[in-house]
PDB file of C-alpha atoms in Angstrom:
ATOM      1  CA  MET H  14      -2.441-132.106 137.560  1.00 77.00           C
ATOM      2  CA  ALA H  15      -5.470-130.363 138.771  1.00 88.00           C
ATOM      3  CA  GLU H  16      -9.066-131.899 138.872  1.00 92.00           C
ATOM      4  CA  TYR H  17     -11.711-129.705 137.471  1.00 88.00           C
ATOM      5  CA  LYS H  18     -15.960-129.991 137.936  1.00 88.00           C
ATOM      6  CA  LEU H  19     -18.506-128.220 136.243  1.00 84.00           C
ATOM      7  CA  LYS H  20     -19.904-125.141 138.780  1.00 88.00           C
ATOM      8  CA  LYS H  21     -23.382-125.797 140.197  1.00 90.00           C
ATOM      9  CA  THR H  22     -25.947-123.707 138.319  1.00 95.00           C
ATOM     10  CA  LYS H  23     -29.474-122.484 139.745  1.00 95.00           C
ATOM     11  CA  ILE H  24     -31.259-124.897 137.377  1.00 94.00           C
ATOM     12  CA  GLU H  25     -29.294-127.813 138.347  1.00 93.00           C
ATOM     13  CA  GLU H  26     -29.699-127.325 142.222  1.00 94.00           C
ATOM     14  CA  LYS H  27     -33.616-126.937 141.511  1.00 96.00           C
ATOM     15  CA  VAL H  28     -33.858-129.750 139.604  1.00 94.00           C
ATOM     16  CA  VAL H  29     -31.808-132.236 141.781  1.00 94.00           C
ATOM     17  CA  GLY H  30     -34.199-130.749 144.325  1.00 95.00           C
ATOM     18  CA  THR H  31     -37.210-131.557 142.943  1.00 97.00           C
ATOM     19  CA  TYR H  32     -36.086-135.242 142.175  1.00 96.00           C
ATOM     20  CA  LYS H  33     -35.316-135.570 145.552  1.00 97.00           C
ATOM     21  CA  LYS H  34     -38.324-134.532 146.775  1.00 97.00           C
ATOM     22  CA  ILE H  35     -40.039-137.130 144.672  1.00 98.00           C
ATOM     23  CA  GLU H  36     -37.721-139.649 145.311  1.00 97.00           C
ATOM     24  CA  ASP H  37     -38.293-139.055 149.177  1.00 97.00           C
ATOM     25  CA  GLY H  38     -42.151-139.326 148.622  1.00 97.00           C
ATOM     26  CA  VAL H  39     -41.902-142.209 146.281  1.00 97.00           C
ATOM     27  CA  VAL H  40     -39.612-143.976 149.370  1.00 97.00           C
ATOM     28  CA  SER H  41     -41.942-142.923 151.989  1.00 96.00           C
ATOM     29  CA  GLY H  42     -44.997-144.185 150.140  1.00 97.00           C
ATOM     30  CA  TYR H  43     -43.213-147.429 149.506  1.00 97.00           C
ATOM     31  CA  LYS H  44     -42.359-147.790 153.274  1.00 98.00           C
ATOM     32  CA  ASN H  45     -46.152-147.473 154.467  1.00 97.00           C
ATOM     33  CA  ILE H  46     -47.125-150.047 151.848  1.00 98.00           C
ATOM     34  CA  GLU H  47     -44.502-152.142 153.108  1.00 98.00           C
ATOM     35  CA  GLU H  48     -45.559-151.497 156.700  1.00 98.00           C
ATOM     36  CA  LYS H  49     -48.669-152.622 156.002  1.00 98.00           C
ATOM     37  CA  VAL H  50     -48.313-155.536 153.931  1.00 98.00           C
ATOM     38  CA  VAL H  51     -45.957-156.854 156.995  1.00 98.00           C
ATOM     39  CA  ASP H  52     -48.513-156.447 159.816  1.00 98.00           C
ATOM     40  CA  ILE H  53     -51.146-158.139 157.768  1.00 98.00           C
ATOM     41  CA  TYR H  54     -48.714-161.051 156.921  1.00 98.00           C
ATOM     42  CA  LYS H  55     -48.194-161.108 161.105  1.00 97.00           C
ATOM     43  CA  THR H  56     -51.830-160.894 161.497  1.00 97.00           C
ATOM     44  CA  ILE H  57     -52.289-164.069 159.294  1.00 97.00           C
ATOM     45  CA  GLU H  58     -49.583-165.497 160.785  1.00 96.00           C
ATOM     46  CA  ASP H  59     -50.637-164.891 164.230  1.00 94.00           C
ATOM     47  CA  LYS H  60     -54.324-166.211 163.627  1.00 95.00           C
ATOM     48  CA  PHE H  61     -52.521-169.499 162.012  1.00 95.00           C
ATOM     49  CA  VAL H  62     -50.697-170.281 165.019  1.00 94.00           C
ATOM     50  CA  GLU H  63     -53.283-169.674 167.382  1.00 93.00           C
ATOM     51  CA  LYS H  64     -55.982-172.083 165.726  1.00 94.00           C
ATOM     52  CA  PHE H  65     -53.278-175.168 164.327  1.00 94.00           C
ATOM     53  CA  LEU H  66     -50.528-175.062 166.614  1.00 92.00           C
ATOM     54  CA  ASP H  67     -49.866-175.804 170.145  1.00 86.00           C
ATOM     55  CA  LYS H  68     -47.072-174.045 172.214  1.00 76.00           C
ATOM     56  CA  GLY H  69     -44.266-176.746 172.970  1.00 68.00           C
TER      57      GLY H  69
END
């Protein structure tokens, strides 16, 4: 028995393309925020270690 799929339309391609652009923008923005938060955390951690801990 043959399997069938709907044919892709120009409207579908535009909608999916637009969605992917939006998704890429959100993911990119999230990654930038994540990197900044991690950098701030590392800075705080380094300063804490420097102030309160001795290397063993």
